[in-house]
Coordinates of C-alpha atoms in Angstrom, one line a residue:
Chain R
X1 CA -14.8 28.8 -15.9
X2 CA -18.6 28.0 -15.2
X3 CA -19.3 27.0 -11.6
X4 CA -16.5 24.9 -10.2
X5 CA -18.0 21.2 -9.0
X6 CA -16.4 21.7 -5.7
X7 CA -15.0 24.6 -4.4
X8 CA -12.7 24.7 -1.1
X9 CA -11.6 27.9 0.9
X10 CA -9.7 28.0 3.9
X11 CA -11.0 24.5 5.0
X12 CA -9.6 23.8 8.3
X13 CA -10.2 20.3 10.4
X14 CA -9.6 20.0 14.1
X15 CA -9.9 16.6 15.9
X16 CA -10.6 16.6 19.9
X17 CA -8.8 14.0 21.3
X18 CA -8.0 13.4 25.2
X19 CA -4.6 15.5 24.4
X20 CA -6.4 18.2 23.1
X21 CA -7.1 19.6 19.7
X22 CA -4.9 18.1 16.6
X23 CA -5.3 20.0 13.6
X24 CA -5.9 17.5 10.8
X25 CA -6.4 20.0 8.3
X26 CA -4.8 23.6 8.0
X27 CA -6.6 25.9 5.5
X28 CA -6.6 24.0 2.1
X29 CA -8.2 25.7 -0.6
X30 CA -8.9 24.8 -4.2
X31 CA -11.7 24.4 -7.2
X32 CA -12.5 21.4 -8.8
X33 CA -13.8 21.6 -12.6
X34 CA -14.4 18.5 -15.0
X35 CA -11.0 17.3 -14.6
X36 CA -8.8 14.9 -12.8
X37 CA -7.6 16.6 -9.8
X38 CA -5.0 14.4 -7.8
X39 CA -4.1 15.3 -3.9
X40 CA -0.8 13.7 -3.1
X41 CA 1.1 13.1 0.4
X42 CA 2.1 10.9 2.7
X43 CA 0.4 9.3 6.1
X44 CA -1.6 11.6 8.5
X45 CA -1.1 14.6 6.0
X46 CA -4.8 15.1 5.7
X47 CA -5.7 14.1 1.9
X48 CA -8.1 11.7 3.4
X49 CA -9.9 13.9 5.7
X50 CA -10.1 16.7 2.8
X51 CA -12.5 13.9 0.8
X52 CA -14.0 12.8 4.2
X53 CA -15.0 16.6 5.0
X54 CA -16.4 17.4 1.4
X55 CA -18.9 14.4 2.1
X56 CA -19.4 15.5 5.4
X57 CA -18.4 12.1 6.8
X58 CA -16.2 12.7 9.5
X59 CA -16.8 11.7 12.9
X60 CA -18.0 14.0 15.6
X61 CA -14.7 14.8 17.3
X62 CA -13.7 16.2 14.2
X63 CA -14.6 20.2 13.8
X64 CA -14.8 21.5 10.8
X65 CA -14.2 25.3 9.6
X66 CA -14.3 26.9 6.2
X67 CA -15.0 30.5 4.3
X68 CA -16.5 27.8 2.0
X69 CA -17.2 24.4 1.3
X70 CA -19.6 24.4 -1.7
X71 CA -20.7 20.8 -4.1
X72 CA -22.5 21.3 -6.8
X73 CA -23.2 24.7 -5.9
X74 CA -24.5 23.5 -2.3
X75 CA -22.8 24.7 1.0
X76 CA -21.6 21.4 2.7
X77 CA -21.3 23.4 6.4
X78 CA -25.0 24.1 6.4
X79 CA -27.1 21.8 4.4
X80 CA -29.7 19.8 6.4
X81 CA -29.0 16.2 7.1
X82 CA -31.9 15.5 4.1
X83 CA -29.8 17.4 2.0
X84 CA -26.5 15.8 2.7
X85 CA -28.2 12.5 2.3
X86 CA -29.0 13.0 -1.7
X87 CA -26.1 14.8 -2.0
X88 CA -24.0 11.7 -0.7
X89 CA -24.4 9.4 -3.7
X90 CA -26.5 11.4 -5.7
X91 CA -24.0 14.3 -6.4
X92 CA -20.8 13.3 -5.6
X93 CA -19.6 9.7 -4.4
X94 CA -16.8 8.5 -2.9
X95 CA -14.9 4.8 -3.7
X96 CA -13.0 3.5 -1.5
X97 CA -9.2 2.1 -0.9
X98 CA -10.1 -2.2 -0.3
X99 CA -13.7 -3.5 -1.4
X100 CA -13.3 -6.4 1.1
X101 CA -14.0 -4.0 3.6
X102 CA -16.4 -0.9 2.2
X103 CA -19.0 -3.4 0.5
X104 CA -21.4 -5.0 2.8
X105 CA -20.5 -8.5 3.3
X106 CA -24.1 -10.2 3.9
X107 CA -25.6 -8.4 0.8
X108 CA -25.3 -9.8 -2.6
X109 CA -23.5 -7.1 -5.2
X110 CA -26.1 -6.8 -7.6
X111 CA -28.7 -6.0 -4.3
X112 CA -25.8 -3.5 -3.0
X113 CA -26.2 -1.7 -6.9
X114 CA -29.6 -1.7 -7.0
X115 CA -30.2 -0.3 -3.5
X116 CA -27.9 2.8 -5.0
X117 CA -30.6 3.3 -8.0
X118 CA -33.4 2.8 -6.0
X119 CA -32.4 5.7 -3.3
X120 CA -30.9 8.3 -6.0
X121 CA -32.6 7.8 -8.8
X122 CA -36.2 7.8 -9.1
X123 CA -37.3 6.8 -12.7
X124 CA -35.1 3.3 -11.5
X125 CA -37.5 3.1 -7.9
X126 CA -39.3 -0.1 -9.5
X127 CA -38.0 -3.3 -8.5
X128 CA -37.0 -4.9 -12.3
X129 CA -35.9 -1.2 -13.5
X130 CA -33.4 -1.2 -11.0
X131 CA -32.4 -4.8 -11.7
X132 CA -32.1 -4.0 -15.2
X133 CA -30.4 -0.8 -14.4
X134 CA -27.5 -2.7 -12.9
X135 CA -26.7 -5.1 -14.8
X136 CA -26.6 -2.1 -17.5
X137 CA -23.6 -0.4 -15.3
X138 CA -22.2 -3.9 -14.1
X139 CA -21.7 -4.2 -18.3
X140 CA -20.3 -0.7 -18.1
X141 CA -18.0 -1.2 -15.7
X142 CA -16.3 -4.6 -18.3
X143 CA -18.2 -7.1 -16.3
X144 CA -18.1 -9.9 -19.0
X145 CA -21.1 -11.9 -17.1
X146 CA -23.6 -9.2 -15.2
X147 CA -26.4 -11.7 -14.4
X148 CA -23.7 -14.0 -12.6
X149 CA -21.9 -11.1 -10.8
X150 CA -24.7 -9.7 -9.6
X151 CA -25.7 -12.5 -7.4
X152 CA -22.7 -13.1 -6.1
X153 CA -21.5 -12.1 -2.2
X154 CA -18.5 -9.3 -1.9
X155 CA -16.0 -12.2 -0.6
X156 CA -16.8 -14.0 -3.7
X157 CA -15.3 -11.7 -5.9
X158 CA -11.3 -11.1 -6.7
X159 CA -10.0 -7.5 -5.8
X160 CA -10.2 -6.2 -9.2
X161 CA -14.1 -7.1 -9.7
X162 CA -14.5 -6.2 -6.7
X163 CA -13.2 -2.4 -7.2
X164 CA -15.5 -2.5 -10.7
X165 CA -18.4 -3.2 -8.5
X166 CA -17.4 -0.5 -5.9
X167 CA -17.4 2.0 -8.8
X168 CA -20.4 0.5 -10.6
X169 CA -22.1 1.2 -7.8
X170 CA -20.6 5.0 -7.0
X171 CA -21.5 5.5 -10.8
X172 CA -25.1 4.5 -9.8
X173 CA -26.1 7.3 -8.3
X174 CA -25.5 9.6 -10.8
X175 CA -22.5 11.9 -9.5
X176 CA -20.9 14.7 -10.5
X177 CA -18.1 14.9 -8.9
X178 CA -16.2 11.3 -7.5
X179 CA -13.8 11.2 -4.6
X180 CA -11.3 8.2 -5.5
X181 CA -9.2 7.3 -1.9
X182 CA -6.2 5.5 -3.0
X183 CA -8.7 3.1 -5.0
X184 CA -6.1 0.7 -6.0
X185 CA -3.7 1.0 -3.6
X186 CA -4.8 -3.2 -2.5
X187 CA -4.5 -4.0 -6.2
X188 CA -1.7 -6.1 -8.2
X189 CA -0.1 -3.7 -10.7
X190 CA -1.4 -5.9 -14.0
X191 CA -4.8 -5.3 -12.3
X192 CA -4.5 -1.6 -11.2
X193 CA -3.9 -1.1 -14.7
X194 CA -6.9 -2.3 -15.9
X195 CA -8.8 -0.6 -13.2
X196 CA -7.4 2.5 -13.6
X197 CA -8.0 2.4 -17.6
X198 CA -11.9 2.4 -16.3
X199 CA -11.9 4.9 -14.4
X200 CA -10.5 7.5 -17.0
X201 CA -12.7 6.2 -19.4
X202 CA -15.5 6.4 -17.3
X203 CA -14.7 9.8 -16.2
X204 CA -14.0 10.9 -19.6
X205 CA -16.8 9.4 -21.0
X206 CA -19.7 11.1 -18.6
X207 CA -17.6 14.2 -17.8
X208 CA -17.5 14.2 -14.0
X209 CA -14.7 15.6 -11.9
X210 CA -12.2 13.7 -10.4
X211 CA -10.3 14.0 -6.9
X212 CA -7.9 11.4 -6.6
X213 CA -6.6 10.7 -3.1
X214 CA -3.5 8.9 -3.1
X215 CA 0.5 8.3 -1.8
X216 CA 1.9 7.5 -5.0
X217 CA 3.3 10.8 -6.7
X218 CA 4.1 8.4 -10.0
X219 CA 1.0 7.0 -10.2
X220 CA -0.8 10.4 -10.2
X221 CA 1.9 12.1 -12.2
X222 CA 0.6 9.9 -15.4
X223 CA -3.2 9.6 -14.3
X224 CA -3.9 13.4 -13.3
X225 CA -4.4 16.5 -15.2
X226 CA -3.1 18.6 -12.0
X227 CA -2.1 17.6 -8.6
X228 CA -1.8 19.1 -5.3
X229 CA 1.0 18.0 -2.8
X230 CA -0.3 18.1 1.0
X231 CA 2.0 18.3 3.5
X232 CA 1.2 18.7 7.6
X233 CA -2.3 19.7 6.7
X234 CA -1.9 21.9 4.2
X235 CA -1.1 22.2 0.5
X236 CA 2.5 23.1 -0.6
X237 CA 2.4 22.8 -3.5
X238 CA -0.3 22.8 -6.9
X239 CA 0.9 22.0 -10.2
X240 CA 0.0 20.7 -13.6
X241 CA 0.6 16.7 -13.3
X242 CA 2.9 17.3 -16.1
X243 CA 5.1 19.7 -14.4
X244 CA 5.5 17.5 -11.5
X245 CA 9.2 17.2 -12.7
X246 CA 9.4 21.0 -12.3
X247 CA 8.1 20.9 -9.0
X248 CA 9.9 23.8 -7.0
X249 CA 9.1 22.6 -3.1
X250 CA 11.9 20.8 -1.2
X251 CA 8.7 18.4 -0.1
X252 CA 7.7 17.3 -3.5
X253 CA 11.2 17.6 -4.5
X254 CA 12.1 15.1 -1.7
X255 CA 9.6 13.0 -2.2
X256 CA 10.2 12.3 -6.2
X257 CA 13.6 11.4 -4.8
X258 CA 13.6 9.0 -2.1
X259 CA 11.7 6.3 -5.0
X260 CA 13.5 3.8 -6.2
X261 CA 13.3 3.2 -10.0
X262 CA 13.4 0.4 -12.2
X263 CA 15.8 1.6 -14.7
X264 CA 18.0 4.3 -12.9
X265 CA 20.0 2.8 -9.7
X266 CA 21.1 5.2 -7.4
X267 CA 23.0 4.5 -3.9
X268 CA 21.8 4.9 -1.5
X269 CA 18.5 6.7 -2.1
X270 CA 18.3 10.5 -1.1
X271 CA 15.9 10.9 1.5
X272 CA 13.8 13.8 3.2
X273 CA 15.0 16.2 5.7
X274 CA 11.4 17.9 6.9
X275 CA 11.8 21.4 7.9
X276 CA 9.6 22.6 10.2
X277 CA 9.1 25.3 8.0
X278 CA 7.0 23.2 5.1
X279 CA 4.2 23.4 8.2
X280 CA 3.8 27.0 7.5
X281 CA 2.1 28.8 4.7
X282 CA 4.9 30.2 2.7
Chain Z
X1 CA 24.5 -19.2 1.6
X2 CA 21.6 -20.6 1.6
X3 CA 19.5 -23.0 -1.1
X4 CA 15.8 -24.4 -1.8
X5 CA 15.6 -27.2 -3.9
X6 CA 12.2 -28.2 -5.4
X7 CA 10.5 -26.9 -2.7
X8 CA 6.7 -27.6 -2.8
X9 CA 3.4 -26.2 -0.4
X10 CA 0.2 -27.7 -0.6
X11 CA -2.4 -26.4 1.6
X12 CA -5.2 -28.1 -0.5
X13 CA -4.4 -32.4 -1.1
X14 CA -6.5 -32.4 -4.0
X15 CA -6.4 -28.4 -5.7
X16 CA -3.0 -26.7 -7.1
X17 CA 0.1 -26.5 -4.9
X18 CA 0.6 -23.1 -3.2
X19 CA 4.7 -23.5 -4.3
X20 CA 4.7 -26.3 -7.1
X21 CA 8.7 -27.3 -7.1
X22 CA 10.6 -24.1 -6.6
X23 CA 14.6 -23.6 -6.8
X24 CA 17.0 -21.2 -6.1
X25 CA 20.5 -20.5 -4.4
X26 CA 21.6 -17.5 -3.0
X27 CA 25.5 -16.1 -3.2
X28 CA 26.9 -15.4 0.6
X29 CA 26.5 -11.5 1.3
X30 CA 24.3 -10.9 -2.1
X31 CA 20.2 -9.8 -2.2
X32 CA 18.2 -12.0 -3.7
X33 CA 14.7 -11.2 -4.6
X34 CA 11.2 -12.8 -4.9
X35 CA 9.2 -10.9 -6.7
X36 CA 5.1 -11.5 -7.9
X37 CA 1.6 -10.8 -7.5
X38 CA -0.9 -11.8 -4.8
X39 CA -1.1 -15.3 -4.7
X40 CA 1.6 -16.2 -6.8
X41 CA 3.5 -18.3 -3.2
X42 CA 6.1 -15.6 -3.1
X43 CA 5.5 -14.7 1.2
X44 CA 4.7 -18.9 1.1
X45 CA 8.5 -20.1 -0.3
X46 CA 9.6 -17.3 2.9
X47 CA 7.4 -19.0 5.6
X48 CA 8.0 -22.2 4.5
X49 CA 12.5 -21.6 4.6
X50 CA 11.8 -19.7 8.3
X51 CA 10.1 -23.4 9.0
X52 CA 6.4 -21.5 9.6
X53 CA 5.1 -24.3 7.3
X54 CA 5.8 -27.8 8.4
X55 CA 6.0 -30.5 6.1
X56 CA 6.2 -28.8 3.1
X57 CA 8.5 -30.9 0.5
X58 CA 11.8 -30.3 -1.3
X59 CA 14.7 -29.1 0.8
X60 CA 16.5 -25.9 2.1
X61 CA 19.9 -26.1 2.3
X62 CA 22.3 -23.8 4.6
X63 CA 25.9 -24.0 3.4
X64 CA 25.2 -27.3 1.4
X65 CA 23.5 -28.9 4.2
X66 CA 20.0 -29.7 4.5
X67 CA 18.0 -28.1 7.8
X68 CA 16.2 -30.4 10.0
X69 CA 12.6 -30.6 9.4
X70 CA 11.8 -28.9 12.8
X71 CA 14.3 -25.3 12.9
X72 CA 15.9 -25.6 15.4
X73 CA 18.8 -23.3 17.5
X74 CA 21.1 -23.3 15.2
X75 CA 19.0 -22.3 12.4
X76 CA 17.5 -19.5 13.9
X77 CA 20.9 -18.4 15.0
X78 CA 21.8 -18.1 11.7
X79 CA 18.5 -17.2 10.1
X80 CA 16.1 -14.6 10.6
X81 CA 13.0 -13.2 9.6
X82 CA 11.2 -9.3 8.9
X83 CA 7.7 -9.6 8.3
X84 CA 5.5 -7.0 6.5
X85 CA 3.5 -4.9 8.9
X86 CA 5.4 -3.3 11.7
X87 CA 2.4 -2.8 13.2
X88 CA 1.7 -6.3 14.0
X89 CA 5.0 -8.0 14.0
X90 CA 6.0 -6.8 17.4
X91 CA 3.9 -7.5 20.7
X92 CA 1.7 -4.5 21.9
X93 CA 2.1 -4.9 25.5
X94 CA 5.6 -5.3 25.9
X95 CA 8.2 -2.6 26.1
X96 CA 10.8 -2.6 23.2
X97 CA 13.9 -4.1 25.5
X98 CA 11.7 -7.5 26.6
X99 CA 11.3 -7.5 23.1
X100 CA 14.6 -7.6 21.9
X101 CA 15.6 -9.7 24.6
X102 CA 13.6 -12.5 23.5
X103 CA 15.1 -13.6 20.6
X104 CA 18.8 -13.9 22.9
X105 CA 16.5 -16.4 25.6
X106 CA 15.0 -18.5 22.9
X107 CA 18.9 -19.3 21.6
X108 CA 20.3 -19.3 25.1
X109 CA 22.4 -16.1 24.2
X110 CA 24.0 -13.4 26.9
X111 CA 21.3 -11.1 27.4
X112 CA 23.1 -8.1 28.9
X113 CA 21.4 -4.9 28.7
X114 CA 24.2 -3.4 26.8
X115 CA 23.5 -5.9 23.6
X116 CA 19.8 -4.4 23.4
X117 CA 20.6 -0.9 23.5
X118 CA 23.6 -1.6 20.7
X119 CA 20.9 -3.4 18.8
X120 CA 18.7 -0.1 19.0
X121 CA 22.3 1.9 17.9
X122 CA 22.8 -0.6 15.1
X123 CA 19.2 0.4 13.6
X124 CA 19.7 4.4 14.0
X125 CA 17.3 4.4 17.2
X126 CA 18.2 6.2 20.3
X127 CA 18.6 3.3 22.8
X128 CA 16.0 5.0 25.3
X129 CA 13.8 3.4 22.8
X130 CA 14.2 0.4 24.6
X131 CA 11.5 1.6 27.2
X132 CA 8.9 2.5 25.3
X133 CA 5.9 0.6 23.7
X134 CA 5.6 0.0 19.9
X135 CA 2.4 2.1 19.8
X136 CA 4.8 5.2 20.9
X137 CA 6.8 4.6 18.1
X138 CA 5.9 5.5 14.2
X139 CA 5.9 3.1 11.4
X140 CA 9.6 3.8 10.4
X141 CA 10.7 3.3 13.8
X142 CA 8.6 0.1 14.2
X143 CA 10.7 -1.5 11.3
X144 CA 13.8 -0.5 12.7
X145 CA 13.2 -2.2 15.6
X146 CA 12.0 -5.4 13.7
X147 CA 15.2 -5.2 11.8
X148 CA 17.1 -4.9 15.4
X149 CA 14.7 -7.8 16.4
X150 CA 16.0 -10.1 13.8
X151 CA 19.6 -8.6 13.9
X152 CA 20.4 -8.9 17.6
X153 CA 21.3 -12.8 17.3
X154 CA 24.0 -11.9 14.6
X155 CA 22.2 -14.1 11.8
X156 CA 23.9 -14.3 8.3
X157 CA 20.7 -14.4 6.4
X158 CA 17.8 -12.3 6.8
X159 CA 14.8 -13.1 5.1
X160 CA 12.5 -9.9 4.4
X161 CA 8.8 -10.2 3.3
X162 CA 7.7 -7.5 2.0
X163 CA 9.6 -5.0 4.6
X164 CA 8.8 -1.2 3.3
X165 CA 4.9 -1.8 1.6
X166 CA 3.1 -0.7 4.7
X167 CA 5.7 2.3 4.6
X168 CA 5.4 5.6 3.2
X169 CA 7.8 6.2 0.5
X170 CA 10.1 8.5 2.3
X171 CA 10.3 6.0 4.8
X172 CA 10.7 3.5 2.9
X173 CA 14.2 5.2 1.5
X174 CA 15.4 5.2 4.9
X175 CA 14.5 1.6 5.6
X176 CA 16.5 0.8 2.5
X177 CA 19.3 2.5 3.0
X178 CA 19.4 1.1 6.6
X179 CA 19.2 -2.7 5.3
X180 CA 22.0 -2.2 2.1
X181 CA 24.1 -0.7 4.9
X182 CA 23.8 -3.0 7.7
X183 CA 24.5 -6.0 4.4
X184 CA 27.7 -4.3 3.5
X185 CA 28.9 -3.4 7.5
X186 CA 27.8 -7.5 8.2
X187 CA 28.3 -9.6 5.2
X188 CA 24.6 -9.8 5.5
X189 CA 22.8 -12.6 2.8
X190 CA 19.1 -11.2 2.0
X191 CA 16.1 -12.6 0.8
X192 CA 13.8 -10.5 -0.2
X193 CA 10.3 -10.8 -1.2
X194 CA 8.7 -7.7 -3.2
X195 CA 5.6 -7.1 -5.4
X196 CA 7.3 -3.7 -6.0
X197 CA 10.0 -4.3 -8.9
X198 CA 11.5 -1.0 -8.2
X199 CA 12.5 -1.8 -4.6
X200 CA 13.6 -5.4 -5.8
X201 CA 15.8 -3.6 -8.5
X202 CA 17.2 -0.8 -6.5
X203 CA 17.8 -4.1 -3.6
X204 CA 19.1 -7.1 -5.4
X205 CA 21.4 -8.4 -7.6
X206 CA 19.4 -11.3 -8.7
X207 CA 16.0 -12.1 -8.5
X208 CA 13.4 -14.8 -9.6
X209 CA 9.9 -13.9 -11.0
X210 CA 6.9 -16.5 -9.4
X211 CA 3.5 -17.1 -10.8
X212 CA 1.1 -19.9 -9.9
X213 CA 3.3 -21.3 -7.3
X214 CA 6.8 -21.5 -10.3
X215 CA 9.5 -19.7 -10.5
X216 CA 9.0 -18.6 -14.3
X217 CA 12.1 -16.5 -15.0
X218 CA 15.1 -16.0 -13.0
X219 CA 17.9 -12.3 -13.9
X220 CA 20.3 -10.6 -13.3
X221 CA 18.7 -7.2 -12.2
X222 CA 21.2 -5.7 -14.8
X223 CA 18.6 -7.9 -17.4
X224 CA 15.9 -6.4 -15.4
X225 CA 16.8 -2.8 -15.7
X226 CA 17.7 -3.5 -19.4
X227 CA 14.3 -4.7 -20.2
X228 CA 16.4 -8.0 -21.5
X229 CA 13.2 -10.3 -20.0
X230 CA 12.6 -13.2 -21.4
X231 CA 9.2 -14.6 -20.1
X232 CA 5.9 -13.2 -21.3
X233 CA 4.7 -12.9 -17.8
X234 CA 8.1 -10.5 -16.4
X235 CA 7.3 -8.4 -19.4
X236 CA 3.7 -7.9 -18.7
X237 CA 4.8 -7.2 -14.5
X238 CA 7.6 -5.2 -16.3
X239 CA 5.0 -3.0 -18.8
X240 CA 2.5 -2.7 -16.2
X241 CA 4.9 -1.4 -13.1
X242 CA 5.9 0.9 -15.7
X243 CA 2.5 2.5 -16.6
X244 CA 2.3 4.5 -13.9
X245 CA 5.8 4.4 -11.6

């Protein structure tokens, strides 16, 4: 393999709070290629702050340690802030779980697009490129009306539009590499479907890597081409999506159990016994 | 158990109704479930039964009998409510017992301390939970504690909106478990409103599909698990739930 997009060793997170350090993150290590890379696990088992740290978005409290921590071929740990900046949006972006919340309220969403061309891409700095420019990628993202859209405000949009628009205007920037973070966990299924149809296509279609945060083992198992299972801050398990079935941890194992399905009744549902000894590396 | 009959919710006078004529009746000790998509008045028929939405129209019937307009005692005695998110349903600045004590002063009920700390039992929860604060307390255990909250007046019906989607999935086995138990132990009657058709099938025995504010298919959940649907809209919830779960 050439180059991985992203590659991740021994990343460890620590957050200082008042009752002292709580490791978040407890050496996770892996490479990221043009693919669709899903990281899988339940609340506070770090998946989030894995995307947060690639970005270098997490708050000061949080301390961040790895052997490396490379996108695009550029160590996260020490670029310079003007770096990080162009490297945020430009190289790898990051969409979000509810759009009510990440898009700015007060700005229409075509002016929220174009902002995105005008900061990462220069041959779009003029004022009508960019215009143009979006309503190009509001089209690309299956926006059946782009001159509309555009001028409408974030709270005037449904969920679904407004997760195009979030990704219309990731896509803007020109990444490599995007971090999804549970990106249609707010969605009604007959929508997610839809949303998630674009995506793929999208990420097909341009050949960017994937890393798809999310708490739904099912929904990753059919989306991803390979999947890592976080548990306690550190990955358990990695696997082809397909094998998921296969899996050989008692975590991942657990976890397929305890969901209900549709078609297969079973009472009452198995669920998870945690042994303290999934917190340490095997 | 317990019935609606044509119930209807306008919010708007002059736009759609929220519920446009809704109808259903729900066997003593059985699930029932309410499943649909945002918007489609499933958490609305809920409020509206629990009397959180005053003059809607149509009726809901206890036993045959119609309640009175404004709950009152006896209704509550016999019906309760779970709401969604744990985390805002119970009261961050009061400890877990005042909590549970509540619901026994409203109805005028003995309020011993031994009733609270059974109600903790009855929910798997060591009863020293009863001094703590719900931000001590994880997710899963802030259900529980909902679930005692509605329990503790020894209601027949419970009616749950949406009672696991804010839960992680192992969790949310546990929560299950915890309600299909406590059903069969009390003779319990559920309600249960889902967007999740895999919780609604593994939960009910019957359940009603909504969209726009109607009721546009009502199953068995044997039909459901079949695939036997009959409405274009249940097979499109069906086909899509199935895509990726």
């Amino acid at each position: 393999m050439a180059q991985p997009l992203v590659a991740v060793r021994e990343l460890r997170v620590g957050f200082r709070t008042k009752a002292g350090i709580v490791d978040a993150v407890r050496g996770v290590g892996f490479d990221l290629g043009r693919e669709k890379l899903g990281i899988v696990g339940e609340s506070g088992s770090g998946k989030s702050t894995v995307g947060r740290a690639l970005m270098r978005l997490l708050p000061r409290s949080a301390a961040v340690r790895a052997e490396r921590l490379a996108v695009c071929g550029t160590d996260v740990l020490t670029a310079s802030d003007r770096t990080m900046r162009d490297i945020r949006g430009g190289r790898i972006g990051l969409i979000m779980q509810d759009p009510k919340y990440s898009l700015n309220p007060v700005v229409t969403v075509g002016e929220q697009i174009a902002e995105v061309f005008r900061l990462h891409r220069p041959e779009y700095a003029g004022k009508r490129a960019a215009r143009e420019a979006t309503l190009s990628i509001l089209e690309q993202v299956k926006i059946r009306d782009p001159e509309r859209v555009a001028s409408l405000y974030p709270h005037q949009v449904s969920g679904g539009m407004g997760q195009r628009v979030m990704i219309a205007s990731v896509l803007a920037g020109g990444p490599d590499v995007l971090i999804a973070d549970e990106p249609t966990s707010a969605l009604d299924v007959t929508v997610r479907l839809e949303v998630l149809a674009l995506l793929d296509e999208l990420v097909a279609s341009r050949g960017l890597g994937l890393i798809f945060i999310s708490h739904d083992l099912n929904l990753v198992r059919k989306f991803c081409d390979r999947v890592l299972i976080m548990y306690a801050g550190r990955v358990v398990e990695a696997l082809a999506a397909r094998d998921l079935g296969n899996a050989t941890h008692p975590y991942t194992r657990g976890l397929l159990a305890s969901m209900p399905h549709i078609h297969e009744p079973r009472d009452p549902l198995p669920t998870l016994v945690r042994d303290p000894a999934w917190r340490e590396p095997a | 158990m317990i019935a609606v009959e044509d119930l209807v919710v306008r919010f708007d006078r002059r736009g759609a109704p929220a519920v446009g004529g809704v109808s259903f009746a729900i066997a003593p000790g059985s699930t029932f479930g309410l499943v649909g998509e945002s918007g489609c008045g499933k958490s609305t028929v809920l409020r509206a039964i629990a009397g959180l939405i005053p003059g809607h129209g149509g009726r809901v019937l206890i036993d045959g009998k119609p309640v009175p307009e404004r709950r009152d005692k006896p209704f509550f005695s016999r019906v309760q409510m779970v709401f969604q998110d744990p985390y805002g349903s119970l009261h961050p600045r009061q400890t877990i017992a005042a909590q549970l004590a509540e619901p026994l002063r409203n109805l005028g009920l003995d309020r011993s301390p031994g009733r609270v700390a059974d109600a903790l039992v009855a929910v798997g929860l060591d009863p020293a939970f009863q001094w703590r604060f719900p931000h001590e307390l994880s997710g899963g255990q802030r259900q529980r504690v909902a679930i005692a909250r509605a329990l503790i007046v020894e209601p027949q019906v419970l009616l749950l909106d949406e009672p696991t989607s804010a839960l992680d999935v192992s969790v949310q086995a546990e929560i299950l478990n915890l309600l299909t138990a406590l059903r069969r132990e009390r003779g319990l009657t559920y309600l249960l409103v889902s967007h999740d058709l895999a919780v609604v099938s593994h939960m009910c025995s019957r359940l009603a599909v909504m969209q726009r504010g109607h009721i546009v298919e009502e199953l068995e959940v044997e039909a459901l698990r079949a695939r036997r649907v009959t409405h274009p809209y249940t097979a499109e919830l069906l086909a899509a739930s199935e895509a990726y779960g």
